[in-house]
XYZ file of C-alpha atoms in Angstrom:
350
model
C 0.067 0.027 -0.061
C 1.154 3.560 -1.033
C -0.598 6.621 0.131
C 0.351 10.431 -0.593
C -1.764 13.641 0.257
C -3.577 15.703 -2.241
C -6.156 18.386 -2.555
C -9.408 16.684 -3.448
C -13.066 17.765 -3.607
C -15.484 14.886 -2.315
C -17.786 13.894 -5.036
C -15.739 15.250 -7.932
C -14.075 13.160 -10.421
C -10.708 13.006 -11.830
C -8.678 11.515 -14.217
C -5.474 9.736 -12.688
C -2.562 8.443 -14.625
C 0.200 6.404 -13.506
C 2.586 3.912 -14.485
C 2.540 0.318 -12.530
C 5.580 -1.898 -12.513
C 3.808 -5.371 -11.414
C 6.089 -8.142 -10.330
C 3.459 -9.891 -8.418
C -0.134 -9.421 -7.601
C -2.320 -6.596 -8.566
C -2.966 -2.825 -7.463
C -5.731 -0.254 -7.722
C -5.991 3.264 -6.963
C -8.552 5.232 -4.553
C -9.089 8.876 -4.203
C -10.054 10.189 -0.823
C -11.452 6.775 0.369
C -13.938 6.610 -2.552
C -14.429 3.676 -4.913
C -11.095 1.989 -6.127
C -10.673 1.992 -9.790
C -9.828 -1.023 -11.856
C -7.184 -3.393 -10.589
C -3.924 -3.768 -12.631
C -2.237 -7.080 -12.385
C 0.348 -6.321 -15.375
C 2.850 -3.665 -15.883
C 1.270 -0.852 -17.876
C 0.624 3.067 -17.863
C -3.066 3.517 -17.461
C -5.575 6.284 -17.101
C -8.998 5.898 -15.044
C -11.716 8.216 -13.874
C -12.361 7.951 -10.517
C -14.855 9.829 -7.823
C -13.107 11.090 -4.825
C -14.154 10.597 -1.377
C -14.019 12.440 1.797
C -10.463 12.360 2.784
C -7.433 13.959 1.171
C -5.203 10.811 0.517
C -4.372 9.117 -2.813
C -4.022 5.464 -1.795
C -2.471 2.317 -4.132
C -3.321 -0.872 -2.617
C -3.489 -4.275 -4.022
C -3.643 -8.160 -3.244
C -0.224 -9.451 -2.521
C 1.078 -6.632 -4.791
C 4.926 -6.122 -5.378
C 6.270 -3.765 -7.612
C 6.503 0.087 -7.871
C 4.153 2.948 -8.994
C 5.493 5.984 -10.749
C 4.612 9.199 -12.737
C 1.339 9.731 -10.998
C -0.952 12.371 -12.227
C -4.267 13.572 -10.973
C -6.213 15.954 -13.337
C -9.814 17.028 -12.291
C -12.867 16.068 -14.771
C -14.665 19.008 -12.846
C -13.441 22.130 -11.394
C -14.502 26.016 -11.525
C -18.122 27.113 -11.731
C -20.520 27.434 -14.220
C -23.852 29.410 -14.600
C -26.907 29.075 -16.968
C -27.883 31.964 -18.790
C -31.374 32.285 -20.324
C -31.962 35.087 -22.913
C -29.395 37.191 -21.195
C -30.305 36.206 -17.879
C -28.121 34.638 -15.420
C -29.008 31.807 -13.163
C -27.273 30.754 -9.881
C -23.636 29.925 -10.392
C -22.666 26.221 -9.561
C -19.600 24.993 -8.257
C -20.371 21.262 -7.394
C -21.635 18.411 -9.465
C -25.331 17.673 -9.065
C -28.550 17.917 -10.751
C -30.323 21.306 -10.508
C -33.593 23.184 -11.105
C -33.923 26.789 -11.238
C -36.476 29.382 -12.137
C -34.867 32.256 -14.753
C -36.908 34.983 -16.141
C -35.583 35.145 -19.817
C -34.069 38.146 -21.103
C -34.375 39.535 -24.719
C -32.549 36.808 -26.758
C -33.709 33.514 -27.773
C -30.308 31.667 -26.682
C -29.598 29.466 -23.681
C -25.832 29.321 -22.738
C -23.718 27.882 -19.936
C -20.758 30.195 -19.017
C -17.927 29.656 -16.193
C -15.065 30.458 -14.373
C -12.297 28.123 -15.435
C -15.151 25.535 -15.586
C -14.046 21.994 -16.293
C -16.890 19.358 -16.600
C -19.932 18.429 -18.526
C -23.621 19.598 -18.835
C -26.246 17.098 -19.601
C -29.822 16.195 -19.447
C -30.990 19.979 -20.087
C -34.817 20.678 -20.238
C -36.287 23.874 -20.440
C -39.918 24.388 -19.417
C -42.285 27.347 -19.713
C -43.613 28.595 -16.522
C -46.867 30.876 -16.794
C -45.984 32.958 -13.591
C -49.515 33.401 -11.949
C -50.832 30.028 -12.713
C -51.908 27.657 -9.627
C -49.187 25.069 -8.964
C -51.643 22.202 -9.676
C -53.742 22.863 -12.729
C -56.312 19.801 -12.915
C -58.583 20.974 -16.206
C -58.513 23.556 -18.634
C -60.826 25.038 -21.355
C -61.054 28.166 -23.560
C -64.166 30.778 -23.607
C -64.545 34.235 -25.054
C -61.010 34.814 -25.581
C -59.697 33.604 -22.268
C -58.132 30.348 -21.045
C -59.794 29.013 -17.874
C -58.091 26.416 -15.388
C -59.202 24.602 -12.402
C -56.824 24.518 -9.388
C -56.756 20.810 -8.083
C -58.197 19.999 -4.784
C -59.861 23.360 -4.336
C -63.003 25.571 -5.301
C -60.917 27.904 -7.313
C -60.396 28.536 -11.220
C -58.062 31.064 -12.921
C -58.630 32.952 -16.221
C -55.760 34.260 -18.630
C -55.548 37.508 -19.909
C -57.835 38.272 -22.842
C -56.423 36.683 -25.911
C -53.126 35.655 -24.274
C -52.680 32.321 -22.723
C -49.111 33.291 -21.914
C -50.264 36.187 -19.411
C -51.444 35.077 -15.877
C -52.196 37.404 -12.706
C -52.226 35.191 -9.453
C -55.040 37.598 -8.735
C -57.625 36.576 -11.316
C -59.308 33.892 -9.866
C -62.748 32.965 -8.440
C -64.434 29.929 -6.528
C -67.208 27.643 -6.870
C -69.092 28.912 -4.000
C -72.735 27.682 -3.764
C -71.487 24.442 -1.918
C -67.967 23.513 -0.349
C -67.056 20.598 -2.557
C -63.853 20.953 -4.603
C -64.007 21.799 -8.420
C -63.857 18.643 -10.799
C -63.903 20.102 -13.992
C -64.331 23.775 -16.015
C -66.196 23.061 -19.126
C -67.483 25.797 -21.779
C -70.608 24.622 -23.014
C -73.363 26.648 -25.050
C -71.516 29.695 -24.830
C -71.434 29.495 -20.792
C -68.569 28.229 -18.255
C -69.781 25.360 -16.259
C -67.996 24.596 -12.859
C -68.608 20.641 -12.526
C -67.729 19.958 -8.931
C -67.369 16.787 -6.806
C -71.148 16.836 -5.830
C -72.535 20.065 -7.197
C -72.262 22.292 -10.208
C -72.748 25.989 -11.247
C -73.013 27.755 -14.417
C -71.176 31.085 -14.753
C -71.292 33.629 -17.759
C -69.171 36.311 -19.001
C -70.683 39.570 -17.868
C -67.694 41.867 -19.230
C -66.701 43.363 -16.045
C -63.475 44.674 -16.199
C -62.444 43.311 -12.606
C -63.186 39.792 -13.493
C -65.554 39.008 -16.329
C -67.350 35.822 -15.217
C -70.073 35.634 -12.598
C -72.471 33.032 -11.632
C -75.924 33.079 -13.493
C -78.656 33.445 -10.669
C -80.207 30.266 -10.022
C -77.665 28.232 -12.150
C -76.878 25.529 -9.472
C -77.171 21.951 -9.974
C -77.132 19.164 -7.139
C -75.179 16.833 -9.229
C -71.274 16.960 -9.857
C -69.049 15.029 -11.920
C -67.606 11.388 -11.250
C -65.265 11.564 -14.583
C -63.786 14.815 -15.345
C -62.949 13.700 -18.911
C -66.677 12.652 -19.526
C -68.001 16.052 -19.820
C -68.883 17.196 -23.368
C -70.581 19.749 -25.351
C -73.136 18.132 -27.530
C -76.478 18.766 -29.043
C -76.646 22.260 -27.653
C -76.258 20.964 -24.358
C -73.563 19.209 -21.921
C -73.361 15.490 -21.199
C -71.409 14.005 -18.037
C -71.172 11.206 -15.669
C -72.434 12.598 -12.578
C -71.995 12.099 -8.876
C -73.832 13.347 -5.976
C -73.965 12.964 -2.127
C -75.899 9.777 -2.669
C -73.865 8.035 -5.240
C -72.541 8.280 -8.789
C -72.492 6.343 -12.167
C -75.704 8.226 -13.803
C -74.924 9.705 -17.291
C -76.673 13.253 -17.422
C -77.463 16.039 -20.237
C -78.297 19.297 -19.064
C -81.891 20.667 -19.959
C -81.455 24.267 -19.199
C -79.879 24.163 -15.922
C -81.713 20.972 -14.701
C -79.590 17.567 -14.922
C -81.625 15.040 -16.905
C -80.694 11.533 -16.576
C -80.235 9.606 -19.870
C -78.518 6.311 -18.855
C -80.366 3.012 -18.082
C -80.018 1.029 -15.170
C -78.062 -1.711 -17.393
C -75.719 1.249 -18.261
C -75.505 2.340 -14.565
C -74.651 -1.197 -13.531
C -71.570 -1.219 -16.075
C -70.275 2.063 -14.914
C -70.333 1.276 -11.111
C -68.445 -1.804 -11.951
C -65.440 0.152 -13.113
C -62.561 0.106 -10.569
C -61.723 3.704 -10.867
C -64.440 6.084 -12.600
C -62.135 9.120 -12.958
C -60.394 7.082 -15.685
C -63.310 7.107 -17.813
C -63.690 9.660 -20.732
C -65.986 10.400 -23.336
C -65.899 11.553 -27.016
C -68.502 12.240 -29.667
C -69.190 12.008 -33.484
C -72.020 12.506 -35.797
C -72.800 10.225 -38.955
C -75.698 9.880 -41.102
C -77.971 11.766 -38.987
C -76.926 10.282 -35.775
C -75.153 11.735 -33.047
C -73.210 9.351 -30.895
C -71.725 10.070 -26.902
C -69.016 7.409 -26.385
C -67.791 6.272 -23.094
C -64.472 4.537 -22.920
C -61.348 4.079 -20.617
C -60.476 2.704 -17.217
C -61.571 -1.140 -17.016
C -64.902 -1.087 -18.779
C -65.559 -4.350 -20.657
C -66.873 -2.823 -23.657
C -67.214 1.090 -24.662
C -70.798 2.541 -23.738
C -72.523 4.401 -26.657
C -75.494 6.502 -26.397
C -77.292 7.511 -29.625
C -78.333 11.237 -28.952
C -80.692 11.045 -32.135
C -83.022 7.854 -31.010
C -82.049 7.869 -27.299
C -80.784 4.533 -27.305
C -77.687 2.863 -25.645
C -75.348 0.059 -26.914
C -72.151 -1.490 -26.393
C -69.313 -1.291 -28.882
C -66.433 -3.442 -28.914
C -63.341 -4.528 -30.570
C -62.689 -8.234 -31.336
C -59.508 -9.666 -30.232
C -57.433 -12.194 -31.767
C -58.935 -15.290 -29.400
C -62.600 -14.044 -30.265
C -63.085 -12.063 -26.801
C -64.291 -8.361 -26.712
C -62.591 -5.368 -25.454
C -63.214 -1.653 -25.677
C -63.800 0.014 -29.072
C -60.165 1.250 -29.590
C -61.405 4.974 -30.455
C -60.536 7.168 -27.760
C -60.052 10.413 -29.481
C -61.616 12.130 -32.460
C -61.794 14.812 -34.866
C -63.682 15.832 -38.110
C -61.231 17.451 -40.510
C -61.233 17.911 -44.491
C -64.639 15.997 -44.469
C -63.084 12.761 -42.722
C -63.674 11.044 -39.500
C -60.379 10.971 -37.722
C -60.343 8.675 -34.603
C -57.124 7.877 -32.258
C -56.584 4.494 -31.063
C -55.347 4.008 -27.671
C -53.077 1.397 -28.322
C -51.057 2.916 -31.363
């Protein structure tokens, strides 16, 4: 065993080069008590990258080693400091290896740079995420109405709006609350030109009054004693809104609004299938129209098949995909759009 003192920074990595003359056994180098490099059992000049431990000692040790070590050099692979710069604005200067997250208000240029003082090291796994200042920390749902983006804050009664016609501008004070009942807000949804606030057990309908302080206000009397069980089931359809409901008595009834009154459209058979689902929040709905028929389709979760309501005939049916073994599973369609005269459906498996 041979040791020597050195100036090492714990956790930093160094390139260690040395010449080993091995007459018997093997030898390995460690820095500062850290993990040793690869053992050398034949005479050679080697270079190894090693992470330093907490002591200031270079140690050569081996199994029954006899021989000599010479021409030792230690070069840090990391040194100095480095600073991220976004558009001309500097972040925090870093002088130790690690993974960092920081918020930087961008300057006027479109460039991300890293600059340093005698910096030696590597920068990797860089991600740049835009943060809309003023948005709540947990956004659960989003919609767009009358030039405003509207988002609900998770696990609260509150919703926020963006600046008019500008989804990049948010003010932390531009929020309001579903207030008629204390249950949390489950979904914000634009429907029939109004803003529907669908809660866990109750709902409200707001409208754009044009007020300068905050443009949205609850419509007098527009309060429903039914909330939403599956946030992604709410759809604007047939000049109304459809959703899978929930109230203080239970959940799993499908409603459409008749004005501000929830009208049950599901049958007992459909409700039995919905209530057999393990997690109803995973259900979602989409719709399309063809040959005079308008369809509201419920899929997702662990439904055995997709459940389809023909709005035109007011009749339910199941829609399924036939697997290779002849069994049925959910219909594969999960998203939809009508573009260039074509029905385009997204497949949840591809």
